[in-house]
């Protein structure tokens, strides 16, 4: 009887050990399966569609802009202006009468010539002449500015003396009241109108003061003061003689 009880107990112990072993194996298999599912390929659903890159869409694809006249020819800014038939004194441009210079300059439009009749005087638009070396030859050039209120424009001309010859090396128009300054030998002209300010830098190229970098600073949107809304600040210059 005692022997039978020992045999039954041994059998139950073996059965319990076998069950525990099977359970542990099952847990290990589940854990391994979970790791495999994390590292293996998974179905993430439908892939998002790719959008094509944005490309320009012309408004008038068949339109061909007209060719500007004189295409391929150097512009007026790179041509030499006609000389001024005036006698240059021994002191050079510093001794020249600015009014007489403008009156005899064939590049000056009739609008300015007629307005010179007010000089000297309170209505004279001629600013004080400025002498600066803009070409690097050691001699000062003559910078002349003339304000013409009737056209809301300002004329700027730079004269250079070469030997006994005087000729303009820059002729430019801007909004009435434009300002100017020099940076080294560069001449910087800034015009300010209803649309903001526009700055152009001119530099000696061996023949004329050629325009270089320009910067446009639009005015922030605001109600115009003393002007009609929508009026442009861009100035249209009177016709001047094109240098040859």
Short mmCIF file of C-alpha atoms in Angstrom, two decimals:
data_model
loop_
_atom_site.label_atom_id
_atom_site.label_comp_id
_atom_site.label_asym_id
_atom_site.label_seq_id
_atom_site.Cartn_x
_atom_site.Cartn_y
_atom_site.Cartn_z
CA UNK A 1 0.00 0.00 0.00
CA UNK A 2 2.78 2.37 0.84
CA UNK A 3 4.50 1.47 -2.39
CA UNK A 4 1.36 2.31 -4.39
CA UNK A 5 1.13 5.77 -2.90
CA UNK A 6 4.77 6.46 -3.71
CA UNK A 7 4.25 5.41 -7.31
CA UNK A 8 1.16 7.63 -7.75
CA UNK A 9 2.95 10.61 -6.25
CA UNK A 10 5.88 10.13 -8.59
CA UNK A 11 3.55 10.02 -11.55
CA UNK A 12 1.82 13.24 -10.50
CA UNK A 13 5.21 14.95 -10.05
CA UNK A 14 6.32 13.90 -13.51
CA UNK A 15 3.02 15.12 -15.02
CA UNK A 16 3.33 18.50 -13.29
CA UNK A 17 6.94 18.93 -14.53
CA UNK A 18 5.90 18.06 -18.06
CA UNK A 19 3.06 20.61 -17.95
CA UNK A 20 5.36 23.33 -16.69
CA UNK A 21 7.86 22.58 -19.46
CA UNK A 22 5.17 22.74 -22.14
CA UNK A 23 3.86 26.04 -20.78
CA UNK A 24 7.33 27.57 -20.75
CA UNK A 25 7.93 26.44 -24.33
CA UNK A 26 4.63 27.99 -25.41
CA UNK A 27 5.50 31.35 -23.79
CA UNK A 28 8.91 31.36 -25.47
CA UNK A 29 7.36 30.63 -28.86
CA UNK A 30 4.88 33.51 -28.47
CA UNK A 31 7.68 35.91 -27.51
CA UNK A 32 9.80 34.88 -30.49
CA UNK A 33 6.84 35.29 -32.80
CA UNK A 34 6.26 38.82 -31.48
CA UNK A 35 9.88 39.82 -32.13
CA UNK A 36 9.74 38.40 -35.60
CA UNK A 37 6.60 40.38 -36.42
CA UNK A 38 8.25 43.67 -35.34
CA UNK A 39 11.36 43.21 -37.47
CA UNK A 40 9.80 41.60 -40.52
CA UNK A 41 7.80 43.12 -43.39
CA UNK A 42 4.41 44.52 -42.48
CA UNK A 43 1.48 45.78 -44.53
CA UNK A 44 1.23 49.54 -43.94
CA UNK A 45 -1.77 50.05 -46.16
CA UNK A 46 -2.06 51.89 -49.47
CA UNK A 47 1.01 54.01 -50.33
CA UNK A 48 0.36 57.79 -50.73
CA UNK A 49 0.27 59.02 -54.31
CA UNK A 50 3.11 61.31 -55.50
CA UNK A 51 2.22 64.77 -56.84
CA UNK A 52 3.98 65.91 -60.03
CA UNK A 53 6.33 68.93 -59.68
CA UNK A 54 4.83 72.37 -60.27
CA UNK A 55 5.72 73.72 -63.72
CA UNK A 56 5.21 77.20 -65.21
CA UNK A 57 2.05 77.66 -67.22
CA UNK A 58 2.33 80.60 -69.66
CA UNK A 59 -0.71 82.83 -70.03
CA UNK A 60 -0.10 83.47 -73.74
CA UNK A 61 2.01 80.57 -75.02
CA UNK A 62 1.67 81.63 -78.68
CA UNK A 63 2.64 85.27 -78.10
CA UNK A 64 6.01 86.37 -79.45
CA UNK A 65 7.29 89.68 -78.01
CA UNK A 66 8.52 92.16 -80.63
CA UNK A 67 12.24 92.61 -81.06
CA UNK A 68 13.37 96.00 -79.76
CA UNK A 69 14.96 98.29 -82.34
CA UNK A 70 18.69 98.13 -82.57
CA UNK A 71 18.98 94.69 -81.01
CA UNK A 72 22.59 93.66 -80.73
CA UNK A 73 23.85 97.25 -80.82
CA UNK A 74 25.38 98.92 -77.76
CA UNK A 75 22.91 101.03 -75.82
CA UNK A 76 23.15 104.82 -75.49
CA UNK A 77 24.67 104.50 -72.03
CA UNK A 78 27.80 103.04 -73.61
CA UNK A 79 28.18 105.56 -76.41
CA UNK A 80 30.04 108.84 -76.34
CA UNK A 81 28.01 112.03 -76.09
CA UNK A 82 28.75 115.01 -78.38
CA UNK A 83 31.26 117.52 -77.02
CA UNK A 84 30.17 120.93 -75.79
CA UNK A 85 31.44 123.85 -77.91
CA UNK A 86 32.79 125.89 -75.01
CA UNK A 87 36.21 127.31 -74.22
CA UNK A 88 37.75 125.60 -71.21
CA UNK A 89 39.63 128.01 -68.91
CA UNK A 90 42.99 127.23 -67.37
CA UNK A 91 41.32 126.23 -64.10
CA UNK A 92 39.39 123.52 -65.91
CA UNK A 93 35.80 122.66 -65.12
CA UNK A 94 36.03 124.54 -61.84
CA UNK A 95 36.14 127.81 -63.77
CA UNK A 96 33.28 127.06 -66.20
CA UNK A 97 29.93 128.82 -65.89
CA UNK A 98 27.39 126.05 -65.35
CA UNK A 99 24.60 128.05 -66.94
CA UNK A 100 26.67 128.75 -70.03
CA UNK A 101 27.70 125.10 -70.17
CA UNK A 102 24.08 123.94 -70.20
CA UNK A 103 23.05 126.58 -72.73
CA UNK A 104 25.73 125.45 -75.17
CA UNK A 105 25.41 121.74 -74.57
CA UNK A 106 23.64 120.16 -77.60
CA UNK A 107 22.53 117.27 -75.35
CA UNK A 108 20.36 119.52 -73.14
CA UNK A 109 16.64 119.57 -74.12
CA UNK A 110 14.85 122.80 -74.94
CA UNK A 111 12.75 122.46 -71.77
CA UNK A 112 15.82 123.04 -69.62
CA UNK A 113 17.25 125.72 -71.90
CA UNK A 114 14.06 127.76 -71.55
CA UNK A 115 14.01 127.31 -67.76
CA UNK A 116 17.58 128.63 -67.53
CA UNK A 117 16.13 132.10 -68.16
CA UNK A 118 15.15 132.11 -64.46
CA UNK A 119 18.79 131.74 -63.39
CA UNK A 120 19.99 133.24 -61.24
CA UNK A 121 16.91 133.92 -59.18
CA UNK A 122 14.43 132.46 -56.72
CA UNK A 123 12.78 130.34 -59.41
CA UNK A 124 16.06 128.95 -60.75
CA UNK A 125 16.12 125.15 -60.60
CA UNK A 126 19.88 124.88 -60.94
CA UNK A 127 21.51 123.28 -57.92
CA UNK A 128 24.98 124.11 -56.67
CA UNK A 129 27.62 122.38 -58.83
CA UNK A 130 29.61 119.52 -57.29
CA UNK A 131 33.16 118.51 -58.24
CA UNK A 132 34.24 114.89 -57.64
CA UNK A 133 36.81 112.63 -59.26
CA UNK A 134 34.61 109.88 -60.72
CA UNK A 135 36.99 108.55 -63.38
CA UNK A 136 40.15 108.09 -61.31
CA UNK A 137 42.35 110.32 -63.49
CA UNK A 138 43.06 112.76 -60.65
CA UNK A 139 40.84 115.52 -62.06
CA UNK A 140 37.39 116.31 -60.77
CA UNK A 141 34.32 115.85 -62.92
CA UNK A 142 31.46 118.36 -62.75
CA UNK A 143 28.10 117.10 -61.47
CA UNK A 144 25.14 119.31 -62.45
CA UNK A 145 21.52 118.91 -61.33
CA UNK A 146 18.56 120.92 -62.60
CA UNK A 147 15.08 120.69 -61.06
CA UNK A 148 12.16 121.24 -63.44
CA UNK A 149 8.91 121.47 -61.42
CA UNK A 150 6.71 121.87 -64.51
CA UNK A 151 7.70 118.34 -65.58
CA UNK A 152 8.19 116.99 -62.03
CA UNK A 153 11.66 115.87 -63.10
CA UNK A 154 15.28 116.47 -62.21
CA UNK A 155 18.07 116.34 -64.77
CA UNK A 156 21.53 115.12 -63.70
CA UNK A 157 24.53 115.49 -65.98
CA UNK A 158 28.18 114.71 -65.32
CA UNK A 159 30.81 116.54 -67.39
CA UNK A 160 34.39 115.49 -67.98
CA UNK A 161 37.23 117.50 -69.44
CA UNK A 162 39.74 115.75 -71.67
CA UNK A 163 42.41 118.15 -72.85
CA UNK A 164 40.49 121.20 -74.04
CA UNK A 165 37.32 119.19 -74.76
CA UNK A 166 34.29 119.06 -72.48
CA UNK A 167 31.57 116.50 -72.90
CA UNK A 168 28.94 114.87 -70.69
CA UNK A 169 29.67 111.33 -69.56
CA UNK A 170 26.28 110.88 -67.89
CA UNK A 171 22.81 112.21 -68.67
CA UNK A 172 19.94 110.88 -66.59
CA UNK A 173 16.47 111.97 -65.49
CA UNK A 174 14.72 111.16 -62.24
CA UNK A 175 11.76 112.07 -60.09
CA UNK A 176 11.78 115.71 -59.00
CA UNK A 177 13.86 116.07 -55.85
CA UNK A 178 16.17 113.09 -56.45
CA UNK A 179 19.28 112.82 -54.30
CA UNK A 180 22.82 111.70 -55.02
CA UNK A 181 26.01 110.64 -53.30
CA UNK A 182 29.34 109.07 -54.10
CA UNK A 183 30.86 105.82 -52.84
CA UNK A 184 34.48 105.94 -53.83
CA UNK A 185 34.28 106.72 -57.54
CA UNK A 186 30.74 105.41 -57.92
CA UNK A 187 27.88 107.87 -58.30
CA UNK A 188 24.63 106.75 -56.64
CA UNK A 189 21.36 108.42 -57.65
CA UNK A 190 18.14 107.81 -55.71
CA UNK A 191 14.70 108.87 -56.95
CA UNK A 192 11.68 108.76 -54.65
CA UNK A 193 8.13 108.77 -55.97
CA UNK A 194 4.65 107.56 -55.05
CA UNK A 195 5.68 103.94 -55.66
CA UNK A 196 8.80 104.08 -53.47
CA UNK A 197 12.47 104.75 -54.09
CA UNK A 198 14.70 103.60 -56.95
CA UNK A 199 18.49 103.69 -56.63
CA UNK A 200 20.98 103.34 -59.48
CA UNK A 201 24.75 103.14 -59.18
CA UNK A 202 26.85 104.57 -62.03
CA UNK A 203 30.50 103.72 -62.66
CA UNK A 204 33.09 104.95 -65.12
CA UNK A 205 33.72 102.35 -67.87
CA UNK A 206 36.36 104.29 -69.78
CA UNK A 207 33.85 106.09 -71.99
CA UNK A 208 30.81 107.08 -69.91
CA UNK A 209 29.33 106.61 -66.45
CA UNK A 210 27.51 103.34 -67.09
CA UNK A 211 24.60 102.17 -64.92
CA UNK A 212 25.32 99.18 -62.76
CA UNK A 213 23.38 97.69 -59.89
CA UNK A 214 19.89 99.06 -59.25
CA UNK A 215 17.66 98.62 -56.24
CA UNK A 216 13.94 99.21 -56.07
CA UNK A 217 12.34 99.72 -52.66
CA UNK A 218 8.54 99.73 -53.03
CA UNK A 219 6.63 101.97 -50.70
CA UNK A 220 4.43 100.15 -48.20
CA UNK A 221 0.72 100.24 -49.14
CA UNK A 222 -0.88 103.37 -47.72
CA UNK A 223 -3.31 106.06 -48.71
CA UNK A 224 -1.48 108.53 -50.97
CA UNK A 225 -1.00 111.99 -49.55
CA UNK A 226 -1.82 114.90 -51.83
CA UNK A 227 -2.08 112.68 -54.87
CA UNK A 228 -4.65 110.63 -56.71
CA UNK A 229 -4.75 106.98 -55.71
CA UNK A 230 -3.12 104.76 -58.31
CA UNK A 231 -0.90 107.51 -59.70
CA UNK A 232 2.50 106.15 -60.59
CA UNK A 233 5.71 107.73 -59.30
CA UNK A 234 7.63 106.71 -62.39
CA UNK A 235 8.91 109.73 -64.25
CA UNK A 236 8.90 110.06 -68.00
CA UNK A 237 11.85 112.08 -69.19
CA UNK A 238 11.54 114.67 -71.93
CA UNK A 239 13.13 113.65 -75.17
CA UNK A 240 16.87 114.23 -75.19
CA UNK A 241 19.44 113.86 -77.88
CA UNK A 242 20.80 110.33 -78.14
CA UNK A 243 24.63 110.21 -77.96
CA UNK A 244 26.40 109.07 -81.06
#
